[in-house]
Amino acid sequence: MALGDSRASGPLIEFSEHRDLCLRSPDLNYPAKLARLIGAATLTDVTCSAATPAHVISTPQFVGTGFAPPQIDALRADTDVVTLSIGGGGSNHLPVSVRCGALVPGADADCRDDPRAERLTVEGIAKMAPQVDAVVAAIVAKAPHAEVYLIGHGGSVGRRGCWPNLPVSDADAVWLERYFERFNQVYVDAAARYGVHYIDIAKAAVDGGHDACAPTGQRWFEGLAPQSPAEPAHPNALAMTAIAEMVAEDLGR
């Protein structure tokens, strides 16, 4: 069972397969790849671009062809594996990142020393933490025997910039990487609280040299000018494979 937003649905990876604004890539997103790796008998994938925590547990989402019901409605008591990518929509990822943008090569926005950037960081984490917590609590309550996996954010920004694809100074890139590490504590805490699993794709991507500044064929996340099919600043097919493999390995399958 796959729940969540664009980091799971895979917008633009399989553009020809998109049927609505969920922009789901049915064969190349990580839920599909995971299902194949573990030999799942069935896969229910209700991931949808722009989904917020409320769209998972309580609020129908407009998808261009109508409204999709809350994603959790598809969850069953006998579901055995659940993956979740959520928390980007409604977070402060964009306003924080914009403050780090360098307008010309070699420029330094110095967002790392910007009090407004720090305030947005603290406020965004404080706002999203209870929302993510509510989603995980709802999943665990409805599928108490499932292995639940929370997929963290980050991975596009490593410890370097590369204008114009990732137009930030190296020093600000390091700060942004730390921003996502701080944000991901939301998932670490929720995983510990409810006894579920956390997948740190950002650490795997950055430590392995797979951030958006890596060469094509090595990068897992695209920057502002994607060189392989994916929405800007989102996982590409290689990242989807990596996430699926990390979950499958943890499952021991």
XYZ file of N, CA and C in Angstrom:
759
model
N 0.842 -1.180 0.000
C 0.000 0.000 0.000
C 0.884 1.239 0.000
N 0.679 2.115 -0.976
C 1.503 3.315 -1.091
C 0.652 4.558 -0.897
N 1.070 5.397 0.056
C 0.404 6.651 0.354
C 1.399 7.793 0.179
N 0.885 8.987 -0.096
C 1.784 10.124 -0.092
C 1.675 11.050 -1.277
N 2.737 11.839 -1.450
C 2.732 12.951 -2.395
C 3.630 12.673 -3.600
N 4.121 13.751 -4.232
C 4.852 13.623 -5.482
C 6.161 12.864 -5.351
N 6.762 12.855 -4.171
C 8.006 12.116 -4.013
C 7.773 10.622 -4.120
N 6.536 10.201 -4.014
C 6.196 8.796 -4.210
C 5.515 8.546 -5.549
N 4.688 9.488 -5.990
C 3.931 9.251 -7.227
C 4.822 9.272 -8.466
N 5.903 10.069 -8.435
C 6.844 10.070 -9.553
C 6.447 10.917 -10.734
N 6.091 12.203 -10.540
C 5.666 13.036 -11.662
C 6.734 13.169 -12.740
N 6.288 12.998 -13.978
C 7.070 13.179 -15.209
C 8.056 12.056 -15.494
N 8.207 11.101 -14.595
C 9.085 9.970 -14.904
C 8.482 9.146 -16.036
N 7.177 8.909 -15.959
C 6.442 8.257 -17.054
C 5.319 9.202 -17.490
N 5.697 10.251 -18.160
C 4.736 11.295 -18.515
C 3.545 10.743 -19.288
N 3.789 9.818 -20.211
C 2.707 9.305 -21.058
C 1.674 8.500 -20.288
N 2.022 8.097 -19.059
C 1.102 7.290 -18.256
C 0.267 8.129 -17.294
N 0.507 9.426 -17.234
C -0.246 10.274 -16.313
C -1.694 10.385 -16.781
N -2.609 10.192 -15.849
C -4.036 10.218 -16.180
C -4.780 11.361 -15.499
N -4.164 11.962 -14.499
C -4.779 13.086 -13.796
C -3.678 13.867 -13.101
N -4.042 14.799 -12.253
C -3.053 15.650 -11.619
C -2.263 14.942 -10.522
N -2.572 13.682 -10.260
C -1.725 12.920 -9.339
C -0.370 12.650 -9.967
N -0.299 12.666 -11.303
C 0.966 12.513 -12.026
C 1.717 11.261 -11.574
N 0.975 10.173 -11.467
C 1.553 8.922 -10.985
C 2.263 8.187 -12.125
N 3.468 7.685 -11.847
C 4.216 6.863 -12.798
C 4.073 5.408 -12.357
N 3.174 4.655 -12.966
C 2.722 3.389 -12.389
C 3.731 2.250 -12.412
N 4.745 2.338 -13.244
C 5.734 1.260 -13.318
C 7.100 1.655 -12.778
N 7.373 2.966 -12.697
C 8.718 3.410 -12.350
C 8.807 4.189 -11.045
N 7.683 4.388 -10.334
C 7.820 5.014 -9.013
C 8.243 3.949 -7.997
N 8.652 4.371 -6.816
C 9.193 3.378 -5.887
C 8.152 2.387 -5.370
N 6.863 2.752 -5.238
C 5.908 1.709 -4.845
C 5.856 0.553 -5.836
N 5.859 0.856 -7.131
C 5.809 -0.206 -8.147
C 7.083 -1.043 -8.121
N 8.215 -0.371 -7.989
C 9.482 -1.105 -7.972
C 9.599 -1.970 -6.722
N 9.130 -1.455 -5.585
C 9.155 -2.234 -4.356
C 8.264 -3.466 -4.483
N 7.076 -3.282 -5.045
C 6.156 -4.406 -5.198
C 6.803 -5.524 -6.000
N 7.538 -5.170 -7.054
C 8.211 -6.194 -7.850
C 9.349 -6.847 -7.068
N 10.104 -6.041 -6.332
C 11.234 -6.589 -5.590
C 10.805 -7.607 -4.537
N 9.695 -7.328 -3.858
C 9.276 -8.213 -2.764
C 8.247 -9.247 -3.207
N 7.908 -9.235 -4.501
C 6.938 -10.197 -5.011
C 5.551 -10.013 -4.429
N 5.142 -8.773 -4.269
C 3.829 -8.495 -3.688
C 2.717 -9.044 -4.571
N 1.731 -9.649 -3.951
C 0.596 -10.193 -4.711
C -0.238 -9.072 -5.296
N -0.371 -7.983 -4.559
C -1.137 -6.829 -5.031
C -0.437 -5.553 -4.574
N -0.702 -4.474 -5.296
C -0.225 -3.147 -4.910
C -1.363 -2.160 -5.081
N -1.667 -1.436 -4.028
C -2.605 -0.328 -4.108
C -1.811 0.950 -3.962
N -1.760 1.734 -5.031
C -0.970 2.961 -5.055
C -1.916 4.145 -5.212
N -2.103 4.907 -4.143
C -2.972 6.081 -4.199
C -2.170 7.359 -3.994
N -0.861 7.289 -4.210
C -0.021 8.480 -4.091
C -0.462 9.538 -5.083
N -0.273 10.793 -4.729
C -0.779 11.874 -5.573
C 0.052 13.138 -5.370
N 0.513 13.712 -6.453
C 1.265 14.959 -6.371
C 0.452 16.020 -5.638
N 1.138 16.810 -4.848
C 0.571 17.921 -4.080
C -0.274 17.464 -2.900
N -0.265 16.170 -2.592
C -1.007 15.698 -1.423
C -0.402 16.270 -0.147
N -1.257 16.644 0.771
C -0.850 17.104 2.090
C -1.246 16.047 3.122
N -0.797 16.160 4.359
C -1.239 15.212 5.372
C -2.767 15.104 5.465
N -3.459 16.232 5.313
C -4.927 16.185 5.366
C -5.503 15.346 4.238
N -4.874 15.372 3.063
C -5.369 14.567 1.932
C -5.175 13.071 2.184
N -4.272 12.731 3.065
C -4.082 11.320 3.389
C -5.160 10.840 4.347
N -5.506 11.639 5.339
C -6.357 11.104 6.408
C -7.786 11.638 6.449
N -8.076 12.777 5.787
C -9.417 13.326 6.011
C -10.030 14.106 4.859
N -9.257 14.660 3.953
C -9.765 15.625 2.988
C -9.632 15.133 1.553
N -10.710 15.075 0.786
C -10.593 14.720 -0.632
C -9.680 15.708 -1.357
N -8.970 15.207 -2.366
C -8.022 16.032 -3.117
C -8.484 16.199 -4.559
N -8.528 17.444 -5.049
C -8.879 17.692 -6.439
C -7.746 17.215 -7.334
N -8.063 16.366 -8.304
C -7.029 15.785 -9.168
C -7.271 16.087 -10.643
N -8.090 17.095 -10.911
C -8.316 17.521 -12.281
C -9.481 16.844 -12.955
N -9.720 15.586 -12.619
C -10.848 14.829 -13.174
C -11.935 14.626 -12.123
N -11.803 15.273 -11.011
C -12.730 15.111 -9.902
C -11.951 15.177 -8.600
N -12.499 14.545 -7.574
C -11.854 14.541 -6.264
C -11.497 13.114 -5.866
N -10.266 12.922 -5.467
C -9.842 11.634 -4.932
C -10.189 11.583 -3.452
N -10.707 10.469 -2.976
C -11.037 10.372 -1.548
C -9.770 10.395 -0.706
N -9.885 10.638 0.589
C -8.705 10.554 1.448
C -7.972 9.231 1.215
N -6.667 9.312 1.085
C -5.905 8.126 0.700
C -6.068 6.969 1.675
N -6.232 7.286 2.936
C -6.312 6.234 3.937
C -7.553 5.362 3.768
N -8.531 5.842 3.017
C -9.730 5.043 2.765
C -9.397 3.738 2.057
N -8.281 3.713 1.324
C -7.894 2.504 0.588
C -7.152 1.501 1.469
N -6.797 1.902 2.671
C -6.040 1.035 3.570
C -6.957 -0.017 4.178
N -6.446 -1.237 4.288
C -7.222 -2.344 4.849
C -6.559 -2.846 6.124
N -7.361 -3.461 6.977
C -6.830 -3.971 8.238
C -5.787 -5.055 8.018
N -5.876 -5.772 6.865
C -4.924 -6.848 6.613
C -3.761 -6.414 5.717
N -3.634 -5.110 5.448
C -2.491 -4.617 4.685
C -1.204 -4.954 5.435
N -0.197 -5.481 4.716
C 1.013 -5.900 5.418
C 2.204 -4.956 5.260
N 2.225 -4.116 4.209
C 3.309 -3.144 4.036
C 2.702 -1.819 3.587
N 3.100 -0.731 4.232
C 2.648 0.605 3.856
C 3.873 1.501 3.698
N 3.938 2.221 2.578
C 4.974 3.246 2.417
C 4.304 4.615 2.418
N 5.024 5.593 2.952
C 4.464 6.944 3.073
C 5.525 7.997 2.798
N 5.263 8.849 1.832
C 6.046 10.076 1.602
C 5.081 11.240 1.743
N 5.256 12.045 2.747
C 4.326 13.148 2.984
C 5.061 14.257 3.745
N 4.517 15.466 3.697
C 5.081 16.551 4.476
C 5.710 17.646 3.650
N 5.856 17.433 2.328
C 6.383 18.499 1.487
C 5.350 19.587 1.264
N 4.138 19.167 0.891
C 3.054 20.115 0.717
C 2.649 20.729 2.043
N 2.719 22.041 2.133
C 2.393 22.726 3.374
C 3.603 23.013 4.237
N 4.764 22.475 3.843
C 5.990 22.761 4.592
C 6.568 24.099 4.128
N 7.692 24.468 4.691
C 8.374 25.691 4.268
C 9.578 25.395 3.370
N 9.590 24.236 2.731
C 10.718 23.879 1.864
C 10.986 24.964 0.819
N 9.939 25.393 0.124
C 10.137 26.354 -0.965
C 10.603 27.720 -0.467
N 9.918 28.346 0.499
C 10.391 29.665 0.938
C 11.784 29.633 1.560
N 12.148 28.533 2.200
C 13.503 28.427 2.740
C 14.506 28.329 1.598
N 14.225 27.460 0.634
C 15.157 27.241 -0.472
C 15.326 28.489 -1.324
N 14.233 29.212 -1.555
C 14.306 30.416 -2.378
C 15.259 31.433 -1.779
N 15.313 31.523 -0.482
C 16.191 32.501 0.166
C 17.666 32.161 -0.032
N 17.930 30.935 -0.465
C 19.310 30.515 -0.692
C 19.727 30.670 -2.151
N 18.796 31.048 -3.020
C 19.078 31.094 -4.442
C 20.091 32.171 -4.821
N 21.095 31.798 -5.612
C 22.097 32.735 -6.139
C 21.680 33.147 -7.545
N 21.605 34.441 -7.795
C 21.099 34.933 -9.072
C 22.106 34.800 -10.207
N 23.388 34.753 -9.889
C 24.431 34.619 -10.911
C 25.465 33.613 -10.414
N 26.206 32.996 -11.338
C 27.240 32.038 -10.910
C 28.237 32.685 -9.956
N 28.600 31.961 -8.932
C 29.577 32.442 -7.963
C 29.019 33.317 -6.867
N 27.742 33.679 -6.954
C 27.139 34.517 -5.927
C 26.824 33.692 -4.682
N 26.655 34.379 -3.582
C 26.372 33.730 -2.302
C 25.233 34.476 -1.624
N 24.065 33.840 -1.550
C 22.903 34.472 -0.922
C 23.035 34.527 0.600
N 23.921 33.705 1.148
C 24.172 33.686 2.591
C 22.904 33.437 3.398
N 22.079 32.506 2.921
C 20.859 32.187 3.683
C 21.191 31.524 5.015
N 22.386 30.952 5.111
C 22.796 30.278 6.348
C 22.874 31.236 7.524
N 23.029 32.526 7.226
C 23.091 33.532 8.283
C 21.873 34.454 8.282
N 20.828 34.034 7.588
C 19.620 34.850 7.439
C 18.634 34.493 8.558
N 18.334 35.412 9.464
C 17.392 35.107 10.550
C 16.017 34.690 10.034
N 15.604 35.249 8.900
C 14.314 34.882 8.342
C 14.299 33.416 7.886
N 15.392 32.963 7.275
C 15.489 31.570 6.858
C 15.421 30.647 8.067
N 16.104 31.027 9.136
C 16.070 30.208 10.345
C 14.677 30.208 10.954
N 14.006 31.336 10.944
C 12.658 31.400 11.491
C 11.697 30.523 10.673
N 11.819 30.582 9.348
C 10.986 29.737 8.492
C 11.252 28.256 8.756
N 12.498 27.928 8.992
C 12.852 26.543 9.295
C 12.162 26.067 10.564
N 12.311 26.828 11.617
C 11.736 26.443 12.910
C 10.218 26.385 12.835
N 9.614 27.378 12.193
C 8.154 27.414 12.082
C 7.630 26.269 11.228
N 8.319 25.974 10.128
C 7.865 24.901 9.243
C 7.915 23.549 9.905
N 8.982 23.288 10.640
C 9.090 22.010 11.343
C 8.018 21.909 12.424
N 7.813 22.981 13.157
C 6.802 22.976 14.219
C 5.399 22.767 13.659
N 5.158 23.305 12.468
C 3.840 23.160 11.844
C 3.614 21.750 11.314
N 4.663 21.167 10.717
C 4.478 19.883 10.059
C 4.543 18.696 11.007
N 5.270 18.820 12.100
C 5.452 17.681 13.000
C 4.129 17.068 13.473
N 3.174 17.840 13.987
C 1.925 17.216 14.440
C 1.085 16.659 13.297
N 1.227 17.248 12.099
C 0.470 16.746 10.955
C 0.987 15.377 10.513
N 2.305 15.238 10.434
C 2.886 13.940 10.092
C 2.559 12.921 11.178
N 2.648 13.334 12.417
C 2.324 12.452 13.537
C 0.897 11.927 13.408
N -0.033 12.801 13.033
C -1.432 12.391 12.891
C -1.610 11.372 11.775
N -0.875 11.542 10.685
C -0.960 10.589 9.579
C -0.459 9.215 10.023
N 0.697 9.186 10.662
C 1.252 7.903 11.087
C 0.340 7.228 12.110
N -0.198 7.997 13.033
C -1.113 7.440 14.025
C -2.332 6.818 13.352
N -2.868 7.493 12.342
C -4.045 6.986 11.640
C -3.737 5.699 10.884
N -2.563 5.649 10.268
C -2.179 4.448 9.530
C -2.029 3.258 10.473
N -1.321 3.475 11.554
C -1.088 2.401 12.513
C -2.405 1.923 13.124
N -3.319 2.840 13.356
C -4.611 2.455 13.928
C -5.432 1.624 12.951
N -5.357 1.953 11.663
C -6.180 1.259 10.677
C -5.549 -0.031 10.177
N -4.235 -0.100 10.186
C -3.532 -1.313 9.739
C -2.501 -1.696 10.795
N -2.957 -2.188 11.933
C -2.060 -2.385 13.082
C -0.981 -3.435 12.879
N -1.130 -4.301 11.891
C -0.151 -5.367 11.682
C 0.787 -5.073 10.512
N 0.652 -3.911 9.912
C 1.471 -3.573 8.743
C 2.857 -3.094 9.152
N 3.819 -3.377 8.293
C 5.136 -2.753 8.396
C 5.033 -1.410 7.673
N 5.215 -0.328 8.402
C 5.028 1.014 7.849
C 6.388 1.678 7.659
N 6.607 2.260 6.469
C 7.878 2.906 6.144
C 7.663 4.376 5.817
N 8.341 5.243 6.556
C 8.309 6.677 6.306
C 9.541 7.043 5.492
N 9.333 7.667 4.353
C 10.436 8.063 3.478
C 10.747 9.530 3.730
N 11.985 9.831 4.100
C 12.362 11.190 4.443
C 12.504 12.108 3.246
N 12.707 13.382 3.530
C 12.898 14.401 2.495
C 14.384 14.671 2.286
N 14.673 15.526 1.299
C 16.045 15.853 0.973
C 16.630 14.882 -0.036
N 17.897 15.124 -0.381
C 18.581 14.285 -1.349
C 18.978 15.039 -2.594
N 18.205 16.058 -2.942
C 18.540 16.876 -4.103
C 19.727 17.778 -3.805
N 19.747 18.365 -2.607
C 20.823 19.276 -2.214
C 21.875 18.520 -1.430
N 23.092 18.515 -1.968
C 24.205 17.907 -1.264
C 25.047 18.975 -0.586
N 26.352 18.806 -0.649
C 27.247 19.752 0.026
C 27.933 20.677 -0.963
N 27.247 20.952 -2.069
C 27.808 21.796 -3.118
C 26.669 22.373 -3.945
N 26.949 23.481 -4.593
C 26.013 24.037 -5.544
C 26.509 23.788 -6.949
N 25.655 23.992 -7.929
C 26.053 23.838 -9.339
C 25.100 24.691 -10.180
N 25.459 25.927 -10.361
C 24.618 26.892 -11.056
C 24.548 26.542 -12.544
N 23.361 26.565 -13.189
C 22.056 26.979 -12.663
C 21.190 25.826 -12.158
N 21.675 24.591 -12.241
C 20.837 23.457 -11.870
C 20.512 23.454 -10.389
N 21.493 23.818 -9.570
C 21.282 23.976 -8.139
C 21.963 25.284 -7.749
N 21.270 26.422 -7.971
C 21.909 27.733 -7.890
C 22.079 28.251 -6.463
N 22.948 27.598 -5.725
C 23.278 28.028 -4.363
C 24.789 27.940 -4.194
N 25.321 28.712 -3.265
C 26.741 28.606 -2.958
C 27.002 27.291 -2.233
N 28.258 26.856 -2.235
C 28.587 25.618 -1.525
C 28.252 25.732 -0.034
N 28.536 26.902 0.543
C 28.267 27.077 1.972
C 26.769 27.016 2.264
N 25.956 27.606 1.389
C 24.507 27.536 1.590
C 23.969 26.141 1.305
N 24.606 25.427 0.385
C 24.192 24.046 0.117
C 24.367 23.195 1.371
N 25.483 23.382 2.054
C 25.714 22.645 3.301
C 24.632 22.980 4.323
N 24.241 24.249 4.397
C 23.189 24.653 5.336
C 21.850 24.038 4.931
N 21.549 24.015 3.629
C 20.295 23.432 3.168
C 20.255 21.928 3.434
N 21.384 21.263 3.247
C 21.419 19.838 3.571
C 21.076 19.632 5.042
N 21.633 20.495 5.886
C 21.345 20.426 7.313
C 19.880 20.768 7.592
N 19.313 21.675 6.808
C 17.895 21.998 6.951
C 17.040 20.736 6.788
N 17.309 19.968 5.736
C 16.521 18.758 5.515
C 16.777 17.717 6.599
N 17.993 17.665 7.107
C 18.267 16.764 8.227
C 17.435 17.158 9.439
N 17.344 18.444 9.702
C 16.522 18.920 10.819
C 15.044 18.601 10.571
N 14.586 18.827 9.337
C 13.194 18.540 9.018
C 12.898 17.045 9.172
N 13.835 16.211 8.765
C 13.616 14.767 8.821
C 13.509 14.225 10.233
N 13.882 15.035 11.212
C 13.703 14.596 12.593
C 12.222 14.375 12.894
N 11.365 15.047 12.131
C 9.920 14.822 12.261
C 9.603 13.340 12.037
N 10.223 12.743 11.018
C 9.957 11.343 10.691
C 10.665 10.398 11.663
N 11.870 10.771 12.056
C 12.590 9.966 13.037
C 11.771 9.868 14.327
N 11.243 10.985 14.775
C 10.460 10.998 16.016
C 9.165 10.204 15.863
N 8.486 10.376 14.725
C 7.234 9.644 14.506
C 7.491 8.144 14.424
N 8.576 7.770 13.759
C 8.903 6.350 13.645
C 9.141 5.733 15.014
N 9.865 6.456 15.857
C 10.130 5.941 17.200
C 8.859 5.870 18.034
N 8.005 6.872 17.877
C 6.791 6.945 18.689
C 5.831 5.805 18.364
N 5.730 5.442 17.093
C 4.720 4.460 16.684
C 5.322 3.120 16.280
N 6.608 2.956 16.439
C 7.229 1.674 16.148
C 7.240 1.331 14.672
N 7.438 2.346 13.827
C 7.505 2.097 12.387
C 8.924 2.407 11.899
N 9.140 2.339 10.597
C 10.473 2.423 10.026
C 10.690 3.768 9.316
N 11.930 4.236 9.350
C 12.306 5.473 8.671
C 13.386 5.186 7.639
N 13.189 5.666 6.423
C 14.162 5.500 5.347
C 14.807 6.844 5.054
N 16.101 6.945 5.311
C 16.834 8.201 5.136
C 17.452 8.236 3.744
N 16.629 8.526 2.750
C 17.108 8.562 1.373
C 18.063 9.735 1.157
N 17.893 10.830 1.892
C 18.771 11.989 1.728
C 20.209 11.636 2.075
N 20.425 10.976 3.187
C 21.781 10.595 3.593
C 22.401 9.660 2.572
N 21.620 8.688 2.095
C 22.146 7.751 1.104
C 22.526 8.474 -0.184
N 21.697 9.437 -0.591
C 21.960 10.166 -1.828
C 23.179 11.063 -1.695
N 23.232 11.840 -0.624
C 24.325 12.805 -0.464
C 25.641 12.095 -0.193
N 25.649 11.139 0.729
C 26.890 10.434 1.045
C 27.406 9.646 -0.152
N 26.497 9.188 -0.993
C 26.900 8.407 -2.164
C 27.193 9.239 -3.400
N 27.083 10.571 -3.282
C 27.351 11.429 -4.428
C 26.256 11.402 -5.475
N 25.005 11.264 -5.034
C 23.874 11.158 -5.957
C 22.953 12.367 -5.916
N 23.440 13.509 -5.382
C 22.621 14.713 -5.317
C 22.434 15.296 -6.712
N 21.722 16.415 -6.804
C 21.369 16.987 -8.101
C 22.560 17.539 -8.875
N 23.705 17.678 -8.239
C 24.908 18.142 -8.926
C 25.737 16.993 -9.492
N 25.338 15.772 -9.232
C 26.059 14.619 -9.769
C 25.797 14.489 -11.271
N 26.679 13.817 -11.994
C 26.469 13.635 -13.437
C 25.215 12.811 -13.726
N 24.657 13.015 -14.905
C 23.533 12.194 -15.347
C 23.943 10.724 -15.309
N 23.062 9.904 -14.803
C 23.375 8.495 -14.638
C 23.865 8.166 -13.246
N 24.263 9.195 -12.507
C 24.652 9.009 -11.112
C 23.717 9.736 -10.155
N 23.076 10.814 -10.635
C 22.205 11.580 -9.745
C 20.878 10.860 -9.559
N 20.396 10.907 -8.325
C 19.100 10.329 -7.983
C 18.010 11.389 -7.961
N 18.425 12.631 -7.773
C 17.466 13.729 -7.671
C 17.818 14.786 -8.701
N 16.798 15.319 -9.347
C 17.019 16.353 -10.343
C 17.017 17.731 -9.687
N 17.672 18.681 -10.346
C 17.668 20.062 -9.893
C 16.626 20.860 -10.649
N 16.901 22.137 -10.881
C 15.937 23.009 -11.558
C 15.837 22.718 -13.047
N 16.869 22.092 -13.612
C 16.866 21.765 -15.038
C 17.099 20.264 -15.187
N 16.048 19.455 -15.041
C 16.210 18.001 -15.069
C 16.881 17.508 -16.352
N 17.797 16.582 -16.167
C 18.475 15.960 -17.294
C 17.946 14.563 -17.571
N 17.073 14.079 -16.728
C 16.369 12.819 -16.955
C 14.929 13.023 -16.517
N 13.990 12.190 -16.956
C 12.576 12.435 -16.677
C 12.263 12.490 -15.178
N 11.810 13.630 -14.736
C 11.407 13.849 -13.345
C 10.995 15.299 -13.204
N 10.163 15.586 -12.234
C 9.840 16.965 -11.895
C 11.062 17.617 -11.263
N 11.303 18.907 -11.505
C 12.446 19.572 -10.868
C 12.458 19.369 -9.354
N 13.669 19.172 -8.824
C 13.890 18.988 -7.389
C 13.174 17.761 -6.833
N 13.000 16.760 -7.683
C 12.309 15.529 -7.278
C 13.147 14.301 -7.625
N 12.799 13.161 -7.048
C 13.519 11.929 -7.370
C 13.272 11.493 -8.809
N 14.314 10.987 -9.446
C 14.163 10.396 -10.769
C 14.049 8.879 -10.627
N 14.109 8.172 -11.733
C 13.918 6.726 -11.694
C 14.993 6.028 -10.867
N 16.227 6.565 -10.884
C 17.293 5.955 -10.086
C 17.015 6.078 -8.594
N 16.492 7.226 -8.187
C 16.123 7.389 -6.778
C 14.994 6.447 -6.398
N 14.035 6.290 -7.293
C 12.928 5.378 -7.012
C 13.435 3.957 -6.807
N 14.416 3.556 -7.614
C 15.014 2.237 -7.432
C 15.719 2.144 -6.087
N 16.466 3.187 -5.738
C 17.199 3.186 -4.472
C 16.253 3.077 -3.278
N 15.175 3.847 -3.300
C 14.205 3.792 -2.190
C 13.598 2.400 -2.085
N 13.173 1.860 -3.227
C 12.576 0.522 -3.224
C 13.549 -0.506 -2.674
N 14.815 -0.396 -3.061
C 15.811 -1.373 -2.589
C 16.062 -1.229 -1.087
N 16.064 0.011 -0.588
C 16.286 0.213 0.843
C 15.144 -0.376 1.669
N 13.918 -0.193 1.202
C 12.774 -0.764 1.913
C 12.799 -2.281 1.835
N 13.050 -2.823 0.631
C 13.074 -4.278 0.457
C 14.160 -4.916 1.319
N 15.325 -4.264 1.400
C 16.400 -4.798 2.236
C 15.995 -4.820 3.697
N 15.328 -3.750 4.152
C 14.890 -3.721 5.541
C 13.842 -4.803 5.817
N 13.011 -5.052 4.815
C 12.005 -6.107 4.966
C 12.627 -7.501 4.928
N 13.863 -7.577 4.443
C 14.528 -8.866 4.315
C 14.028 -9.672 3.170
N 13.589 -8.961 2.092
C 13.065 -9.698 0.936
C 13.853 -9.355 -0.330
